[in-house]
XYZ file of C-alpha atoms in Angstrom:
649
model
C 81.658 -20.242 -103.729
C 79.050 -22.815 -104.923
C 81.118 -25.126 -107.028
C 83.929 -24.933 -103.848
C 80.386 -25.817 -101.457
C 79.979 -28.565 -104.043
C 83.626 -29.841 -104.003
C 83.511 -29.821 -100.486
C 80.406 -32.169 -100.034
C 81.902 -34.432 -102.709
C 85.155 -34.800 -100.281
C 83.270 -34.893 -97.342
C 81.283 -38.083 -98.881
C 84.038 -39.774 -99.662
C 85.833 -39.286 -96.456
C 83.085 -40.878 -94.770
C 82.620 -43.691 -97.559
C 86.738 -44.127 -96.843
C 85.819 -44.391 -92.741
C 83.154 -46.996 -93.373
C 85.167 -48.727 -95.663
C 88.443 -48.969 -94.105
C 87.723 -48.424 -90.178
C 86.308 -52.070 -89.190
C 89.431 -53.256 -91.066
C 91.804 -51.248 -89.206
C 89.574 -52.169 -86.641
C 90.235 -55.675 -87.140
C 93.814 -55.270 -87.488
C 94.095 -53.864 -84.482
C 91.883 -56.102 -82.528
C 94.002 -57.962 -80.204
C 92.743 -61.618 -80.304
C 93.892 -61.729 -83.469
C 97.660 -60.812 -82.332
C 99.426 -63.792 -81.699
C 102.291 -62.171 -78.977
C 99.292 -61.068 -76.782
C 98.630 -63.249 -73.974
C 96.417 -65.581 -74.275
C 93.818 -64.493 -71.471
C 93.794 -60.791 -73.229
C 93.251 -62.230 -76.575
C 90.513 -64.253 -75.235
C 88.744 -60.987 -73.280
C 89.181 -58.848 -76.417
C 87.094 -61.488 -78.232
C 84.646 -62.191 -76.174
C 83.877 -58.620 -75.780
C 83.007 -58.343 -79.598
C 80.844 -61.684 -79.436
C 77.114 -61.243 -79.838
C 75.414 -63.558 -77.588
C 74.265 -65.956 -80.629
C 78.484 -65.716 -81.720
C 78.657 -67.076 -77.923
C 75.977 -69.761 -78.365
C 77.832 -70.539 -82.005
C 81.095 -71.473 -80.115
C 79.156 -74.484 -77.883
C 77.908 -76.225 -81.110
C 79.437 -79.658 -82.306
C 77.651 -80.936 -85.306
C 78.308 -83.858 -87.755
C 79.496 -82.239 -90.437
C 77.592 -83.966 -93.125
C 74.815 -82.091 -91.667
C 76.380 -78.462 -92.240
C 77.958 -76.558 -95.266
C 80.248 -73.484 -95.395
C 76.899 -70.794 -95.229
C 76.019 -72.310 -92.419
C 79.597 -72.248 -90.235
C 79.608 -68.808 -90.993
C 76.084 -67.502 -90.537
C 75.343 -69.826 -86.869
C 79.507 -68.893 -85.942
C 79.185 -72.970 -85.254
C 82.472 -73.755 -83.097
C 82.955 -77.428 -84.003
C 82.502 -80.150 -86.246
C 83.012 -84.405 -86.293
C 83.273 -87.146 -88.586
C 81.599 -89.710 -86.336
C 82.685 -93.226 -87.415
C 83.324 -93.933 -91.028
C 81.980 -90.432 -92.245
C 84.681 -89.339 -94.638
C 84.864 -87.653 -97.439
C 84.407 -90.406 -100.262
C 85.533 -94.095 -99.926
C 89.381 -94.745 -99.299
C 89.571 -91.100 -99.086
C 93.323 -89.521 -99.602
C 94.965 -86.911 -97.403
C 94.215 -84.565 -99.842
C 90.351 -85.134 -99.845
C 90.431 -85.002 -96.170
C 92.362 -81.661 -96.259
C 90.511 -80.052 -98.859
C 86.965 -81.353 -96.720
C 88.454 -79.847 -93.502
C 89.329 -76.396 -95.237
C 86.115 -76.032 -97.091
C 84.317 -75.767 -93.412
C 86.915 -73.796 -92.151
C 86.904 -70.983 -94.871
C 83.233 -70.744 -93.838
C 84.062 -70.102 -90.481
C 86.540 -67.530 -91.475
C 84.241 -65.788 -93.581
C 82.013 -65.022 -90.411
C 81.805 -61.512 -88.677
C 84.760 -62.196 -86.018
C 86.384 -64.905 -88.192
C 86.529 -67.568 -85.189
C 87.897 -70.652 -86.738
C 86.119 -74.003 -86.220
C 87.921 -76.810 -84.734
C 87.623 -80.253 -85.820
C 87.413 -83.637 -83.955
C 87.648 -87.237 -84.494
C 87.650 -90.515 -83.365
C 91.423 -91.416 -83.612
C 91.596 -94.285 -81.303
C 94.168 -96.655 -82.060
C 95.735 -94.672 -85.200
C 93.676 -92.625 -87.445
C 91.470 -95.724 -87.939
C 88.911 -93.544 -89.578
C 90.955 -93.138 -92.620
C 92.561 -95.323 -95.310
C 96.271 -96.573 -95.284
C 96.388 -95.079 -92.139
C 98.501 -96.950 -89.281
C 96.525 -98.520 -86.829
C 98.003 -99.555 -83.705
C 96.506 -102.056 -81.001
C 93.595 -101.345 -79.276
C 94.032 -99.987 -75.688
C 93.418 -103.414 -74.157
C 96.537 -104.480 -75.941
C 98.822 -101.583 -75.201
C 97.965 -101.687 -71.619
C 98.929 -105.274 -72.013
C 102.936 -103.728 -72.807
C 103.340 -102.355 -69.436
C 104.898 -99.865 -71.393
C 104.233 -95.873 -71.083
C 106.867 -94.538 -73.077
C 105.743 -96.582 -75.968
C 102.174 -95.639 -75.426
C 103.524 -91.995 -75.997
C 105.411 -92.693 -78.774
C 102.357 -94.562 -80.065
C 100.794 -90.667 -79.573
C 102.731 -88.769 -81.122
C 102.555 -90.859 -84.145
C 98.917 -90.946 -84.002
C 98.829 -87.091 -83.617
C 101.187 -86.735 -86.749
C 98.945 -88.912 -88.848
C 95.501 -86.504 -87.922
C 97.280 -83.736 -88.710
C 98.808 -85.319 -92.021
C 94.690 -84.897 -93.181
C 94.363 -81.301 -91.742
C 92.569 -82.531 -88.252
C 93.266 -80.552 -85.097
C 91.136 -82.530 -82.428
C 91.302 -86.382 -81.407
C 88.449 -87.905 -79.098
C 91.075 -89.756 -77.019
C 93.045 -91.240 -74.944
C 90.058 -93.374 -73.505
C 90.231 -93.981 -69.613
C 88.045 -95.586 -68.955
C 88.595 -98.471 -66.062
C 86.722 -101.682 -67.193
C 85.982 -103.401 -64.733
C 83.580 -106.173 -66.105
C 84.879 -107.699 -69.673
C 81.069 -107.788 -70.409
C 81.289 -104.252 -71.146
C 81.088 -103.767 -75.570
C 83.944 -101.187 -75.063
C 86.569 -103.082 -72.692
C 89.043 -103.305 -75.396
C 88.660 -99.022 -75.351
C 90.249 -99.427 -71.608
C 93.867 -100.343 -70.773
C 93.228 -102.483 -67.897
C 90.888 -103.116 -65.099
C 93.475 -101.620 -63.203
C 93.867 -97.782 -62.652
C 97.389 -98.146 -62.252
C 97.869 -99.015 -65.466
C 95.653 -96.822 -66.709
C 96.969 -93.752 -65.096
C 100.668 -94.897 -66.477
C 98.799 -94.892 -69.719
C 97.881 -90.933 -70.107
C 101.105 -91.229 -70.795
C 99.924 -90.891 -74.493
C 98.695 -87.314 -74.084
C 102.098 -86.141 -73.739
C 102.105 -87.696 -77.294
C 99.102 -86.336 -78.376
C 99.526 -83.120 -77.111
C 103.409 -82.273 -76.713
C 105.373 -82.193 -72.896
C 103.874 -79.305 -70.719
C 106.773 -76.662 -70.263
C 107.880 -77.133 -66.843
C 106.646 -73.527 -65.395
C 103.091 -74.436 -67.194
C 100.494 -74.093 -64.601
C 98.678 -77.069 -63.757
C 94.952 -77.631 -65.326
C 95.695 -75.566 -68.228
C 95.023 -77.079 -71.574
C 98.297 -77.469 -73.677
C 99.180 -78.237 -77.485
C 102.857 -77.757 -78.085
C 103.199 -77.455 -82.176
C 101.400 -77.939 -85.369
C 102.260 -81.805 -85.421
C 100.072 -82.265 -82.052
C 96.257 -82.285 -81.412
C 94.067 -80.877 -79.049
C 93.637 -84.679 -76.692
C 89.936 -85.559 -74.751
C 89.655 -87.650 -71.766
C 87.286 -89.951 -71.544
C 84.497 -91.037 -70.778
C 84.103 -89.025 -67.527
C 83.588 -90.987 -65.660
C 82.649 -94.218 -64.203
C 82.052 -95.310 -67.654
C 83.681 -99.330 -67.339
C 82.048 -99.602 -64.130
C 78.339 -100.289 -65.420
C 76.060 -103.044 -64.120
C 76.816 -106.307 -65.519
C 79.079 -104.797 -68.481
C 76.269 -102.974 -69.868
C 77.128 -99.792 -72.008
C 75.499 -96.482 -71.482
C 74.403 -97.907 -67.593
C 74.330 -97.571 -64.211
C 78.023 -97.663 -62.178
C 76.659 -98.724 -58.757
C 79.278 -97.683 -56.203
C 80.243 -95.166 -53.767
C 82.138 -92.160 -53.374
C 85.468 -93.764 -51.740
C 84.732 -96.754 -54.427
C 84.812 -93.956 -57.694
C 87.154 -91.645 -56.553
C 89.841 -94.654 -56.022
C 89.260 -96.546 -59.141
C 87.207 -94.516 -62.141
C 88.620 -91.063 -61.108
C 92.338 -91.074 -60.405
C 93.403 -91.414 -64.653
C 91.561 -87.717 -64.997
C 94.035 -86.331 -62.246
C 96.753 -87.373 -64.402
C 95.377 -86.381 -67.659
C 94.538 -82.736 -66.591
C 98.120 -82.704 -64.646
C 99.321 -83.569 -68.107
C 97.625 -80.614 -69.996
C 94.495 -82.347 -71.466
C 92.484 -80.402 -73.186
C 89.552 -81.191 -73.084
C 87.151 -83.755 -71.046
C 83.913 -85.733 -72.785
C 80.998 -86.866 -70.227
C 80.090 -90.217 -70.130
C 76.650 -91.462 -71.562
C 76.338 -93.552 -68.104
C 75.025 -92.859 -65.026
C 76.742 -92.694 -61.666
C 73.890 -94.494 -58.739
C 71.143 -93.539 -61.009
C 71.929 -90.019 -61.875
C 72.734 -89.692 -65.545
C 76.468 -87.772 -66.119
C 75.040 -85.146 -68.694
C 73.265 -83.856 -65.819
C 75.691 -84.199 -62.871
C 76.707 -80.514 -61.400
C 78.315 -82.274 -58.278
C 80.868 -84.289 -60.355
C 81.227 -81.872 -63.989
C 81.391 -78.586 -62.493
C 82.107 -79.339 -58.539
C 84.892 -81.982 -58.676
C 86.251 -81.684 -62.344
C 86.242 -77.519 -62.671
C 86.889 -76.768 -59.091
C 88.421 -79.224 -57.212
C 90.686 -80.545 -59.956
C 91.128 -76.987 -61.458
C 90.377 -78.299 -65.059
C 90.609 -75.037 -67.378
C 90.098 -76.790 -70.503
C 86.322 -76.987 -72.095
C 83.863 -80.497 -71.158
C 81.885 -81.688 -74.325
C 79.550 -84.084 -74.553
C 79.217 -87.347 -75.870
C 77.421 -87.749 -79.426
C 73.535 -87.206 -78.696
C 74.529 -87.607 -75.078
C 72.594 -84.541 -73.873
C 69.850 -86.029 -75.915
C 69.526 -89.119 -73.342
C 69.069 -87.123 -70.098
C 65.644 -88.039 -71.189
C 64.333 -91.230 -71.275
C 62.929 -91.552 -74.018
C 66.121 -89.488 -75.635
C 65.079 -86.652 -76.925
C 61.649 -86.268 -75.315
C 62.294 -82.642 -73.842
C 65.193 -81.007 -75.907
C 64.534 -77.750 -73.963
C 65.188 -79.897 -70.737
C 67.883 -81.635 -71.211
C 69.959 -78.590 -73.097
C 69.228 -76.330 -69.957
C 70.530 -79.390 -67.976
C 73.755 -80.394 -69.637
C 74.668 -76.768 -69.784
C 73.945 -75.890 -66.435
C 76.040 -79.073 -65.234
C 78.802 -77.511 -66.780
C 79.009 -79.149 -70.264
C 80.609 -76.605 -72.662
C 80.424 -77.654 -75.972
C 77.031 -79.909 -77.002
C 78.106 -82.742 -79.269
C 75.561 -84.176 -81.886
C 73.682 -80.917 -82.243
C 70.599 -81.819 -84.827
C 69.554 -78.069 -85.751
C 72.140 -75.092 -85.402
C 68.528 -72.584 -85.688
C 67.031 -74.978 -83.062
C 69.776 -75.357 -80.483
C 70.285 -71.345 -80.841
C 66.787 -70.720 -80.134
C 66.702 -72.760 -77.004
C 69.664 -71.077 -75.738
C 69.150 -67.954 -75.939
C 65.612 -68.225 -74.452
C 67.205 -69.618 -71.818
C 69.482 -67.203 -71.161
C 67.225 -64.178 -71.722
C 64.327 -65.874 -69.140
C 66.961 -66.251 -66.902
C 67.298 -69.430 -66.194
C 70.583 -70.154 -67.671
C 73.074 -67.000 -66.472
C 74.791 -65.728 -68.606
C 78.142 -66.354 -66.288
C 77.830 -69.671 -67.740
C 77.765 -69.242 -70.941
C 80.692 -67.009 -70.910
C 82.244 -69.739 -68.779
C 81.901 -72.633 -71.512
C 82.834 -69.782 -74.418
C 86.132 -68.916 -72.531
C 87.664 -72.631 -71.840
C 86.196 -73.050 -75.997
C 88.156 -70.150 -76.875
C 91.026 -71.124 -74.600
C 92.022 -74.121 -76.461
C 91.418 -72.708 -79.883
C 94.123 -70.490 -78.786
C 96.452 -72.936 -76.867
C 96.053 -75.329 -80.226
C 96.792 -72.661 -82.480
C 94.298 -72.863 -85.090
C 93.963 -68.601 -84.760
C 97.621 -68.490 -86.466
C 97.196 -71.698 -88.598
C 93.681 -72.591 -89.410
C 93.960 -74.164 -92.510
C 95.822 -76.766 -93.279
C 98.356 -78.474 -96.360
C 99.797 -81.007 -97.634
C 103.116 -80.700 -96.053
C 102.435 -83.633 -93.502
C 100.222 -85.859 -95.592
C 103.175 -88.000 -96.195
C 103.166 -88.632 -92.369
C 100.266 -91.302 -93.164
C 100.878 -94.364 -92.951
C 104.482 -93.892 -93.151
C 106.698 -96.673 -92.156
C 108.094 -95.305 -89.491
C 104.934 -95.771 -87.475
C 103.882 -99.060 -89.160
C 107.300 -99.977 -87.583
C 106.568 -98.630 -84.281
C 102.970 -100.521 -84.277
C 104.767 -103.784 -85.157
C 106.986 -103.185 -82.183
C 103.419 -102.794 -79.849
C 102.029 -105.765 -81.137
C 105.010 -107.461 -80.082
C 105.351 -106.086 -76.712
C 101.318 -106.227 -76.693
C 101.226 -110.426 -77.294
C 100.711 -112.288 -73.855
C 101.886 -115.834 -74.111
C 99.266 -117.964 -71.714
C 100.181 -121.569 -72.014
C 103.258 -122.789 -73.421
C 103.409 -126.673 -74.113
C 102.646 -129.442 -72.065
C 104.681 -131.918 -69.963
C 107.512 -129.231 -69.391
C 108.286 -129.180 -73.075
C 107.227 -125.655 -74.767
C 106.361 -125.082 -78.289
C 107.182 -121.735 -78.854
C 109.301 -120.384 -80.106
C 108.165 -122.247 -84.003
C 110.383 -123.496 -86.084
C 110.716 -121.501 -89.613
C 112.113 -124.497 -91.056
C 110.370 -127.547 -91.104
C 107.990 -129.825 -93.654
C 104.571 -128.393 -93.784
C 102.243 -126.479 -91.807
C 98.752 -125.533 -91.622
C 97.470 -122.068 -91.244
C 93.630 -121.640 -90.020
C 90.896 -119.599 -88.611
C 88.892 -116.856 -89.570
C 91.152 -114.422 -88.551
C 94.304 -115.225 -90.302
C 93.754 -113.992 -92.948
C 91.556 -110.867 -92.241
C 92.816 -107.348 -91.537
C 89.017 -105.863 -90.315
C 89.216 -108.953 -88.018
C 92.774 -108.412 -86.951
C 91.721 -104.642 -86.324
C 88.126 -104.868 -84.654
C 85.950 -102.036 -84.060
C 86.753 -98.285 -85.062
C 88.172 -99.016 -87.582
C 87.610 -97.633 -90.962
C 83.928 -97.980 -90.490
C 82.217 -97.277 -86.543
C 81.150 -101.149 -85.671
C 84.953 -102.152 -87.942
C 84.164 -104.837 -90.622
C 85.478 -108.337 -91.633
C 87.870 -108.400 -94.694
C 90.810 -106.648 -95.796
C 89.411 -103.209 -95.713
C 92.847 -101.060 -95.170
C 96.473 -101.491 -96.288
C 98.459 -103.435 -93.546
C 99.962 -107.321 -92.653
C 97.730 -109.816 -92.142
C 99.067 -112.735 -89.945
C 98.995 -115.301 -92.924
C 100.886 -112.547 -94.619
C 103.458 -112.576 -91.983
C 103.684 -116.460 -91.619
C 104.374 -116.465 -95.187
C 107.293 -113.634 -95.264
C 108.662 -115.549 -92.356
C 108.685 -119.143 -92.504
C 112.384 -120.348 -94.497
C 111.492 -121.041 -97.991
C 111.660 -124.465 -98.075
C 108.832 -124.768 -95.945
C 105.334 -125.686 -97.319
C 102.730 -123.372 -96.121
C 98.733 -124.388 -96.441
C 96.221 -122.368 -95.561
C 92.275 -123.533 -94.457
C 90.129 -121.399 -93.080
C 88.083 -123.938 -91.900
C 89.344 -127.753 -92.102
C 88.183 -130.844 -90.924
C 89.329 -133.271 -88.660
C 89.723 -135.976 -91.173
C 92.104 -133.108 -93.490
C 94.172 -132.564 -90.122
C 95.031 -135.630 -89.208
C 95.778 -137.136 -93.294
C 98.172 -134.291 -94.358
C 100.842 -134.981 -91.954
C 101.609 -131.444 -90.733
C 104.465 -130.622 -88.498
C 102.291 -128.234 -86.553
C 99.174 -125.894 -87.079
C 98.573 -122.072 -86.148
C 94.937 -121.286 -85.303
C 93.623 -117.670 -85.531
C 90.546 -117.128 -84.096
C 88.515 -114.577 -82.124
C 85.526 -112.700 -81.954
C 84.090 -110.354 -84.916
C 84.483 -106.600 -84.668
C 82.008 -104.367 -82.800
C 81.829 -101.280 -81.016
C 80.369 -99.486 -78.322
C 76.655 -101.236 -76.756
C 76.745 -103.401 -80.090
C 79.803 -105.517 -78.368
C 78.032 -105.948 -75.241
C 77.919 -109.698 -74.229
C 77.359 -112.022 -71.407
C 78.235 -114.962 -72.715
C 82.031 -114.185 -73.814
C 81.828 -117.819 -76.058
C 84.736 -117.771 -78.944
C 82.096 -117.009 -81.853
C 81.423 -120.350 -84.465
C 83.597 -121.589 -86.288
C 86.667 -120.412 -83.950
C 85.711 -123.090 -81.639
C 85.027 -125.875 -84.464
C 88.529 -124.949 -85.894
C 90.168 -124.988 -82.739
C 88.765 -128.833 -81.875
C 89.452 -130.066 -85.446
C 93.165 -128.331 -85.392
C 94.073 -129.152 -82.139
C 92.318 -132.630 -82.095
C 94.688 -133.902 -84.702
C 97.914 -132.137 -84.502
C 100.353 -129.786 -82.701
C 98.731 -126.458 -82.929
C 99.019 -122.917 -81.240
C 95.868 -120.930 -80.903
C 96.301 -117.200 -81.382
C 93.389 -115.548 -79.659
C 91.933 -112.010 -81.250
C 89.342 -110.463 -79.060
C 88.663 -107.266 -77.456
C 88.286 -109.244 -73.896
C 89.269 -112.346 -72.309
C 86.924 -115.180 -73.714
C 85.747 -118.244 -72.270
C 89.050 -121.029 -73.330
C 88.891 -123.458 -70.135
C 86.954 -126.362 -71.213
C 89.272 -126.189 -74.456
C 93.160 -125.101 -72.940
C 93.887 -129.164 -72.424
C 93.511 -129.815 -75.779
C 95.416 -126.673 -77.096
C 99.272 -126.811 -77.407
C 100.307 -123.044 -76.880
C 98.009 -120.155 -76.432
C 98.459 -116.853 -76.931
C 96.280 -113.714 -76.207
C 96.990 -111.027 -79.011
C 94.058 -108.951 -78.544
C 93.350 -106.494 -81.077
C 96.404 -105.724 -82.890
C 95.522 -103.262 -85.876
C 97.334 -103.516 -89.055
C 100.793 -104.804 -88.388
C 100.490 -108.582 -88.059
C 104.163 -109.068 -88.914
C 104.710 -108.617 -84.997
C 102.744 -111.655 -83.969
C 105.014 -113.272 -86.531
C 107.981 -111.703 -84.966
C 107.417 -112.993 -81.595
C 105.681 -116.586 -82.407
C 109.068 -117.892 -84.553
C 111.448 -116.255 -81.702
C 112.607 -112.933 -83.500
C 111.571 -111.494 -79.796
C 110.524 -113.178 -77.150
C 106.627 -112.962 -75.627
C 106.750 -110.726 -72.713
C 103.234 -109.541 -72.462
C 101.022 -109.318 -68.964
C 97.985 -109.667 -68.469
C 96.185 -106.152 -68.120
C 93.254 -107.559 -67.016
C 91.466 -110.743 -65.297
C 91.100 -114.309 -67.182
C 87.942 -115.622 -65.747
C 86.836 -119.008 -65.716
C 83.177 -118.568 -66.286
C 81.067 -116.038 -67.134
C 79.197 -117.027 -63.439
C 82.490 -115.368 -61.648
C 81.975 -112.039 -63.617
C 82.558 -109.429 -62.695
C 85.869 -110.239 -60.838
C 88.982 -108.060 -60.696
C 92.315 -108.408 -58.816
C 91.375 -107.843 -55.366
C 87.860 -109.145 -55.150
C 87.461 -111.118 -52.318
C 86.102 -114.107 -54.655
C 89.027 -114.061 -56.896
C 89.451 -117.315 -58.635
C 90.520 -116.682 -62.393
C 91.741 -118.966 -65.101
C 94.878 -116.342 -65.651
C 95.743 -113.776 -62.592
C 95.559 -110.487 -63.463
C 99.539 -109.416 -64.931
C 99.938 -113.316 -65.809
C 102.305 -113.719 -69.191
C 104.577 -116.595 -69.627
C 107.937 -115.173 -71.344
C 110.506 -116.869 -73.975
C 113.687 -115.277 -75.513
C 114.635 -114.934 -78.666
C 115.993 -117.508 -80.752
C 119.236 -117.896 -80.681
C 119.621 -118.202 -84.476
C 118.128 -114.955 -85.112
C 120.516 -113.321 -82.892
C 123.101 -114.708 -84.732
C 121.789 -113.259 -88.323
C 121.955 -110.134 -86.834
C 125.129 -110.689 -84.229
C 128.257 -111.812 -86.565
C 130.917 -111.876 -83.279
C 128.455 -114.433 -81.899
C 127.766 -116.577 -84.651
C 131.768 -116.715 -85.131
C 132.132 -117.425 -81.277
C 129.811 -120.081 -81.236
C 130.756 -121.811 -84.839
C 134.742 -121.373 -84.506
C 136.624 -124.724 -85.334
C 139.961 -125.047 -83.434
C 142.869 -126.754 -85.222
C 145.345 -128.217 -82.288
């Protein structure tokens, strides 16, 4: 009776070691956030039932990831990381690295109690311009300059295919911003100073993100497969309406001005499934946007039913403050209780979680809200599908880069190009001839593809030389001109060089260096030495067509007489093969103007409308050519036999 007493106690224990074992596994099993053919509202209340409030708190954290490791996604439950601009994972960094980066954070985060998978953003802006060899189309300012929506979404869906290709869920774009004084160090970020254009142009979420089904209710965030990202709106809003251009400052207006120009692109994003929606760093009549309840959580949550989750801007929480910074404590309770989500730019996981959670056990933030901001977090996790599929492979690293969207960006720096001035007495220089004598080449942008791309690119502020693979415009003068032509190139020449080496014409490339964000800000708008040197020298001596690169129209009137043909290209990434295309009549120019040519810097601002509107160039200006009639016979046989046939009696 003993030893069976004995045997007994020995089964018992290991029954109950079995149940401790085995239950929170079959518990997990069963749980149902983790079953993908449950809705999506049900998954989401099963987990948040099993969240801890610090699991909650976890989910509203966006750090730089160079300031977190795997112990720390999984012990602080931390919902999101970045790669601000140019943080990557070693210089000219492959797909692989970028994968294998993304999925060492992310097996953190699925090592954590619930297993809640991190999602990961970036600034993909105009391409993956964060990352090496990777396509990178025209900045907005160009594409709005295409009239063209359908191209903007192809442009999208390209872009999304490239993030994923390095295992990267979450873009920080499409930018709508409206700009509406050229001033502004982010103009080039906006696709016109028109919201009519720029509403046309969320266009590129449907890229981005996939089409919304049809029966898809509206407001609710949407990511159709695992070639599409999770897309962010911004900057919301009033963010290109500043004082005098500045960035991260005042937009002095009032509510019939902002709801008719800075807010109607956000009714068409979140009708188009956006995602998710970042706050501007500016303020709107002196009240900082981090800290507006009226416009975040009245206007953007409730009156334009927005489901998905608001996030900050990097440190922008910080900068309620003035000094930034100068009461954490503040300007967390603040943000949060305006109805930011997820805090981007969080210094200290410990610190942040602290603050929180004081706040929310004193009362003072309820905890309605932070289940609020968890919910929408959780709700695109879902819709994105990083539960099923949170690590990624190699299976679309090909994707980057490919030529298929190299060919696609030449065809939007084509349609991107607008042609402002085309000869003088009545007889037009472009199209070029590809056959002639000898040209000349200059400028400092000809030959430079950090130039040629400006800011966000590769690096935050962009850089000068050939920092990525793509076509510089030399590059495409010289695959394009016939052979027999002779070709020099001089970055900077002199008069007396011009006007002794006999060339039949001269292509100028010029324009301003890159920059980004408040570091572009500038009220002078002068075509940075020696653009304007080169231009007087060039033009002084010979036939020449200036080719303009800039972020913003630039001050060109004391100079246009003197200039042959002139052509606006803006900023257009890596594929210079389509300025080529267009300047020696393989298409014709048929670019508008998506914004205002002033004069003088005295007129700004000045949009379309204003009732002192006197511009150089009228807003949707573009002078057009067609194509050369010799290239449409390379590629048209029947014609060229039409037009060459010799009749015999």
């Amino acid at each position: 009776m003993e030893r069976m007493s004995k045997w007994v106690s020995v089964l018992l224990v290991g029954v109950l070691l079995f149940l401790r074992l085995c239950l929170p596994v079959a518990l997990a099993e069963d749980a149902k956030y983790k079953n993908r053919n449950q809705p999506i509202n049900v998954r989401i209340r099963d987990l948040m039932k099993r969240m801890t409030l610090e699991e909650k708190i976890g989910q509203m954290m966006q750090l730089e990831r160079m300031k977190v490791d795997a112990e720390m996604m999984r012990n602080y439950s931390i919902g999101s990381l970045l790669s601000g601009g140019g943080s990557v994972p070693r210089p000219q960094a492959t797909a692989e690295d970028w994968i294998n980066m993304v999925n060492g954070y992310q097996k953190g985060s699925l090592s954590s109690r619930l297993g809640i998978p991190m999602l990961y953003g970036i600034d993909a802006i105009h391409g993956h311009n964060n990352v090496y060899k990777a396509t990178i189309f025209p900045h907005n300012i160009g594409l709005g300059a295409t009239r063209d929506p359908e191209l903007v979404k192809k442009i999208g869906a390209a872009t999304a295919l490239e993030v994923r290709a390095t295992g990267i869920p979450y873009t920080f774009a499409p930018c709508i911003a409206v700009c509406r004084d050229p001033r502004w160090g982010r103009c080039y970020e906006s696709y016109s100073e028109d919201h009519k254009v720029v509403q046309q142009m969320t266009e590129i979420i449907f890229g981005l993100q996939g089409e919304i089904p049809s029966n898809s209710r509206k407001g609710v965030p949407y990511v159709g497969a695992k070639d599409k990202v999770v897309a962010c709106a911004k900057h919301f809003v009033g963010d290109g309406g500043t004082i005098n251009g500045i960035d991260e400052n005042n937009t002095v207006i009032n509510w019939q001005g902002l709801r008719n120009i800075h807010l109607p692109a956000y009714y068409n994003s979140i009708m188009k499934g956006v995602s998710t929606v970042m706050v501007s760093y500016s303020s709107w009549n002196g009240k900082k946007m981090h800290a507006n309840v009226d416009l975040i959580t009245g206007y953007l949550k409730n009156t334009l039913k927005f489901r998905g989750f608001v996030i900050s801007d990097f440190e922008g929480v910080d900068k309620i403050t003035s000094p930034p910074d100068a009461n954490y404590t503040y300007s967390v309770h603040t943000a949060i209780q305006a109805g930011i989500d997820m805090i981007m730019g969080v210094h200290s996981p410990q610190e942040f979680l602290d603050i929180v959670k004081m706040l929310v056990e004193k009362n003072f933030i309820p905890i309605t809200r932070i289940n609020d901001a968890v919910r929408r977090i959780l709700r695109v996790k879902f819709v994105a599908g990083i539960f099923e599929n949170p690590l990624a492979d190699l299976s679309l690293a090909s994707h980057l880069g490919s030529q298929a969207h190299r060919d696609l960006a030449r065809e939007a720096v084509r349609k991107s190009l607008v042609l402002l001035k085309n000869g003088k007495n009545g007889k037009n220089v472009l199209p070029l001839p590809k056959k002639t004598s000898k040209i000349l080449v200059a400028g400092t942008h000809a030959n430079n593809l950090g130039n040629q791309c400006g800011g966000w690119t590769i690096t935050w502020q962009g850089v000068s030389g050939n920092i990525t693979a793509g076509t510089t415009i030399l590059d495409a003068i010289y695959k394009t001109m016939h052979p027999g032509t002779e070709i020099v190139y001089k970055e900077t020449p002199d008069s007396e060089f011009v006007k002794s080496s006999k060339f039949s014409y001269a292509i100028v490339v010029v324009g301003e260096p890159p920059y980004a964000e408040f570091m572009g800000d500038n009220l002078n708008l002068t075509i940075p030495e020696p653009g304007l040197s080169t231009i007087k020298n060039v033009c002084g001596g010979v036939k020449c067509v200036v080719i303009l690169l800039s972020g913003r129209p630039l001050v060109i009137e004391p100079y246009l007489s003197s200039i042959d043909a002139l052509v606006a290209a803006w900023l257009p990434g890596t594929e210079g093969q389509g300025v080529a295309d267009v300047l020696f009549g393989d298409y014709g120019f048929t670019g508008k103007l998506p914004r205002t040519w002033f004069r003088t810097v005295d007129q700004l601002p000045m949009n379309v409308g204003d009732p002192h509107y006197d511009p150089l160039f009228t807003f949707g200006f573009g002078l057009t050519t067609k194509q050369s009639l010799l290239w449409l016979a390379r590629y048209n046989p029947l014609w060229f036999w039409l037009n060459n046939k010799v009749c015999c009696g």
